[in-house]
Every structure is written in structure tokens, then in C-alpha cells.
Amino acid sequence: ASNLDEFAAVAPVAEVVWVRSPADLAGADLVILPGSKHVAHDMAWLRSTGLDRAVTRLASADTRVLGICGGAMMLGERITDGDGVEGGEPSDAKGLGLLPLTTSYGREKLLRHGPALMGDRLPAPWAALSGLRVDATYEIRHGRIDEVGAGPATALHHGLGWVDGPVMATTAHGLLEDPTFVAALLGTEPPPSLDGVLDELTAAVVPHLDTDLILRALGA
């Protein structure tokens, strides 16, 4: 898995369980498939543990399932890596089939940072997220996700996310680090992080300091 620091803002307002078997999903209100360093390999692990069937059952029972980057690719129909970009060997893996998406890998990594805008009228399980803007999101991936046929509904504009009922996929990291997004997703706003508090203190203090004087005193 990758980018697991994204869950830091979630942990104070929800019981976060790192799932390794179907039994760990008992009573889950939300299932999150996080980023992955090797999507095809991790799909094989999901199948070996029975978690693929468990996640599918939960989605069919209207439990929300959110896939982020590599997790989004797992929610689709197929993941094809003909050049072995991940793992060094070509691979062709079947996804969970919860969204009509396919992923193919390219050698050039896609990089993006900037705002992300949620869809205007998201289905009921995600309605509280409708129209939200999250400024600090980013993408870092080799996989290119394409819609199959008519495609699912838009979860995030500009090709950053898809949704069908309780299942949502997004290629954007950083959503779970935004307090407004977390509050809309879980119904409780997370407390300020230490980094956030220090940033606010810095912004309040620095304009009133003679930084040149301080630097001279330090011999800088």
C-alpha cells in the first residue's frame, strides 16, 4: 500500500481498521481501498484472502466502498501492464468489476497537483460530498483509467473520479487530508493537526517579526 498518511485525519473521528481477512470487515460503515505500489499483485492477494468477495458483498448491500488511485483501479474490470511497469513483468489482472473501468499502464508517470471538484449531484450514499472543492489534491500514477461503454457517473470533475451507487473511485490523493471532506464523508470534523496549528501560528507571527534582524543575529 502507499500514501497511508492520508488516514491521519480520519483516525481521530473514526475507528480505522487495517483489514487482512474478511472477518475484519464485520460491521464496516465504509471500506477504503488505498493506493498500491503493485496493483495486480495486490489484487491477487485480495483474492487469496477472500477479501475480493467480501468487498463485493458489502457493496451489493449498499456499504460504501471508496478506491483511491491503485484502489480505484482495483474497482474496475481489468488492469493491464503489458510492459511490466510495476513489478518488472507483464501482467493482466481482473479487477473487482464494481465499476465499468479498465486500466492500462504507461511507462511515463502521470503527475498532477491542484484542486479537485466533486460532482454536483452525487448518489445518496455520497450526497454530502456534492459540489465540494478540495484544493490540495495530487496524482502520481502510471495507470491510465478509461471508462467502458457509457461509463459510470462523475464523482469528481475532469476525469478524476467515478461513482455508481455506493461505489466510488478516484485517482486523486489528498481528499482524506481535507477536514471539510472528512466531515462531509463521516459526519464529524477532525480536530486540527499539529502541522496545521504550527502553520497557523507561523502565519500569525512571521509578519510581526524583524526577520532580517534575527538572521543577522544568527550570523546567516
Short mmCIF file of N, CA, C and O in Angstrom, two decimals, residues 1-12 16-20 32-37 42 45 66-71 74 138 140 172-177:
data_model
loop_
_atom_site.label_atom_id
_atom_site.label_comp_id
_atom_site.label_asym_id
_atom_site.label_seq_id
_atom_site.Cartn_x
_atom_site.Cartn_y
_atom_site.Cartn_z
N ALA A 1 0.84 -1.19 0.00
CA ALA A 1 0.00 0.00 0.00
C ALA A 1 0.87 1.24 0.00
O ALA A 1 2.07 1.18 0.29
N SER A 2 0.29 2.38 -0.35
CA SER A 2 1.07 3.61 -0.40
C SER A 2 0.21 4.79 0.07
O SER A 2 -1.01 4.70 0.10
N ASN A 3 0.87 5.87 0.41
CA ASN A 3 0.20 7.11 0.82
C ASN A 3 -0.72 6.91 2.03
O ASN A 3 -1.79 7.50 2.12
N LEU A 4 -0.30 6.08 2.96
CA LEU A 4 -1.15 5.77 4.10
C LEU A 4 -1.23 6.92 5.10
O LEU A 4 -2.08 6.89 6.00
N ASP A 5 -0.38 7.95 4.95
CA ASP A 5 -0.50 9.11 5.82
C ASP A 5 -1.81 9.85 5.57
O ASP A 5 -2.21 10.69 6.38
N GLU A 6 -2.49 9.54 4.47
CA GLU A 6 -3.78 10.17 4.20
C GLU A 6 -4.82 9.87 5.27
O GLU A 6 -5.80 10.60 5.41
N PHE A 7 -4.62 8.80 6.02
CA PHE A 7 -5.62 8.40 7.00
C PHE A 7 -5.45 9.09 8.35
O PHE A 7 -6.23 8.85 9.27
N ALA A 8 -4.44 9.95 8.47
CA ALA A 8 -4.19 10.61 9.75
C ALA A 8 -5.37 11.47 10.20
O ALA A 8 -5.65 11.56 11.40
N ALA A 9 -6.04 12.12 9.26
CA ALA A 9 -7.17 12.98 9.62
C ALA A 9 -8.44 12.17 9.87
O ALA A 9 -9.40 12.68 10.45
N VAL A 10 -8.47 10.92 9.42
CA VAL A 10 -9.64 10.07 9.60
C VAL A 10 -9.63 9.40 10.98
O VAL A 10 -10.67 9.27 11.63
N ALA A 11 -8.45 8.99 11.43
CA ALA A 11 -8.33 8.21 12.66
C ALA A 11 -8.94 8.89 13.89
O ALA A 11 -9.52 8.20 14.74
N PRO A 12 -8.84 10.24 14.05
CA PRO A 12 -9.42 10.84 15.26
C PRO A 12 -10.95 10.82 15.30
O PRO A 12 -11.53 11.01 16.38
N VAL A 16 -10.45 3.20 12.63
CA VAL A 16 -9.77 2.74 11.41
C VAL A 16 -9.21 1.35 11.67
O VAL A 16 -8.42 1.15 12.58
N VAL A 17 -9.63 0.39 10.85
CA VAL A 17 -9.19 -1.00 10.99
C VAL A 17 -8.43 -1.39 9.72
O VAL A 17 -8.95 -1.25 8.61
N TRP A 18 -7.20 -1.87 9.89
CA TRP A 18 -6.42 -2.36 8.75
C TRP A 18 -6.82 -3.82 8.52
O TRP A 18 -6.53 -4.69 9.32
N VAL A 19 -7.47 -4.06 7.41
CA VAL A 19 -8.14 -5.34 7.16
C VAL A 19 -7.18 -6.33 6.51
O VAL A 19 -6.53 -6.02 5.51
N ARG A 20 -7.14 -7.54 7.06
CA ARG A 20 -6.32 -8.61 6.49
C ARG A 20 -7.15 -9.87 6.21
O ARG A 20 -6.64 -10.82 5.62
N ILE A 32 -12.29 1.35 2.39
CA ILE A 32 -11.39 2.15 1.56
C ILE A 32 -10.28 1.26 1.03
O ILE A 32 -9.59 0.60 1.80
N LEU A 33 -10.14 1.22 -0.29
CA LEU A 33 -9.00 0.56 -0.93
C LEU A 33 -7.98 1.64 -1.22
O LEU A 33 -8.19 2.48 -2.07
N PRO A 34 -6.84 1.64 -0.52
CA PRO A 34 -5.88 2.74 -0.66
C PRO A 34 -4.99 2.56 -1.88
O PRO A 34 -5.15 1.62 -2.67
N GLY A 35 -4.03 3.46 -2.02
CA GLY A 35 -3.07 3.37 -3.11
C GLY A 35 -2.25 2.10 -3.00
O GLY A 35 -2.15 1.48 -1.94
N SER A 36 -1.66 1.69 -4.12
CA SER A 36 -0.91 0.44 -4.17
C SER A 36 0.34 0.63 -5.01
O SER A 36 0.32 1.33 -6.02
N LYS A 37 1.42 0.01 -4.58
CA LYS A 37 2.66 0.05 -5.36
C LYS A 37 2.68 -1.02 -6.45
O LYS A 37 3.51 -0.96 -7.36
N ASP A 42 -1.47 -6.93 -5.66
CA ASP A 42 -2.38 -6.75 -4.53
C ASP A 42 -3.78 -7.30 -4.82
O ASP A 42 -4.48 -7.74 -3.92
N TRP A 45 -3.56 -10.82 -3.99
CA TRP A 45 -3.63 -11.00 -2.53
C TRP A 45 -5.07 -10.90 -2.03
O TRP A 45 -5.50 -11.70 -1.19
N LEU A 66 -14.79 2.99 -1.27
CA LEU A 66 -14.03 4.07 -1.90
C LEU A 66 -12.66 3.56 -2.29
O LEU A 66 -11.91 3.06 -1.45
N GLY A 67 -12.31 3.67 -3.57
CA GLY A 67 -11.00 3.29 -4.06
C GLY A 67 -10.19 4.51 -4.43
O GLY A 67 -10.69 5.40 -5.12
N ILE A 68 -8.95 4.59 -3.95
CA ILE A 68 -8.09 5.75 -4.20
C ILE A 68 -6.88 5.30 -5.02
O ILE A 68 -6.12 4.43 -4.60
N CYS A 69 -6.71 5.90 -6.20
CA CYS A 69 -5.59 5.62 -7.10
C CYS A 69 -5.51 4.12 -7.42
O CYS A 69 -6.36 3.59 -8.12
N GLY A 70 -4.53 3.39 -6.88
CA GLY A 70 -4.47 1.96 -7.13
C GLY A 70 -5.74 1.26 -6.70
O GLY A 70 -6.19 0.32 -7.36
N GLY A 71 -6.33 1.70 -5.61
CA GLY A 71 -7.60 1.13 -5.16
C GLY A 71 -8.72 1.39 -6.15
O GLY A 71 -9.61 0.55 -6.33
N MET A 74 -8.47 -1.15 -8.88
CA MET A 74 -8.96 -2.45 -8.45
C MET A 74 -10.47 -2.56 -8.58
O MET A 74 -11.01 -3.65 -8.78
N TYR A 138 -3.51 15.61 -5.31
CA TYR A 138 -2.42 15.32 -6.24
C TYR A 138 -2.60 13.93 -6.83
O TYR A 138 -3.31 13.08 -6.28
N ILE A 140 -0.20 10.73 -8.71
CA ILE A 140 1.11 10.19 -9.02
C ILE A 140 0.91 8.73 -9.38
O ILE A 140 0.78 7.87 -8.52
N ALA A 172 -7.36 10.81 -7.34
CA ALA A 172 -6.80 11.94 -6.58
C ALA A 172 -6.48 11.55 -5.15
O ALA A 172 -7.35 11.08 -4.40
N HIS A 173 -5.24 11.74 -4.76
CA HIS A 173 -4.84 11.64 -3.36
C HIS A 173 -5.11 12.98 -2.67
O HIS A 173 -5.17 14.01 -3.32
N GLY A 174 -5.23 12.94 -1.36
CA GLY A 174 -5.36 14.17 -0.58
C GLY A 174 -6.76 14.50 -0.11
O GLY A 174 -6.93 15.36 0.75
N LEU A 175 -7.77 13.83 -0.65
CA LEU A 175 -9.14 14.11 -0.23
C LEU A 175 -9.32 13.86 1.26
O LEU A 175 -9.95 14.66 1.97
N LEU A 176 -8.76 12.76 1.75
CA LEU A 176 -8.94 12.39 3.15
C LEU A 176 -8.08 13.22 4.09
O LEU A 176 -8.18 13.08 5.31
N GLU A 177 -7.25 14.09 3.54
CA GLU A 177 -6.46 15.01 4.36
C GLU A 177 -7.15 16.35 4.53
O GLU A 177 -6.66 17.22 5.26
#
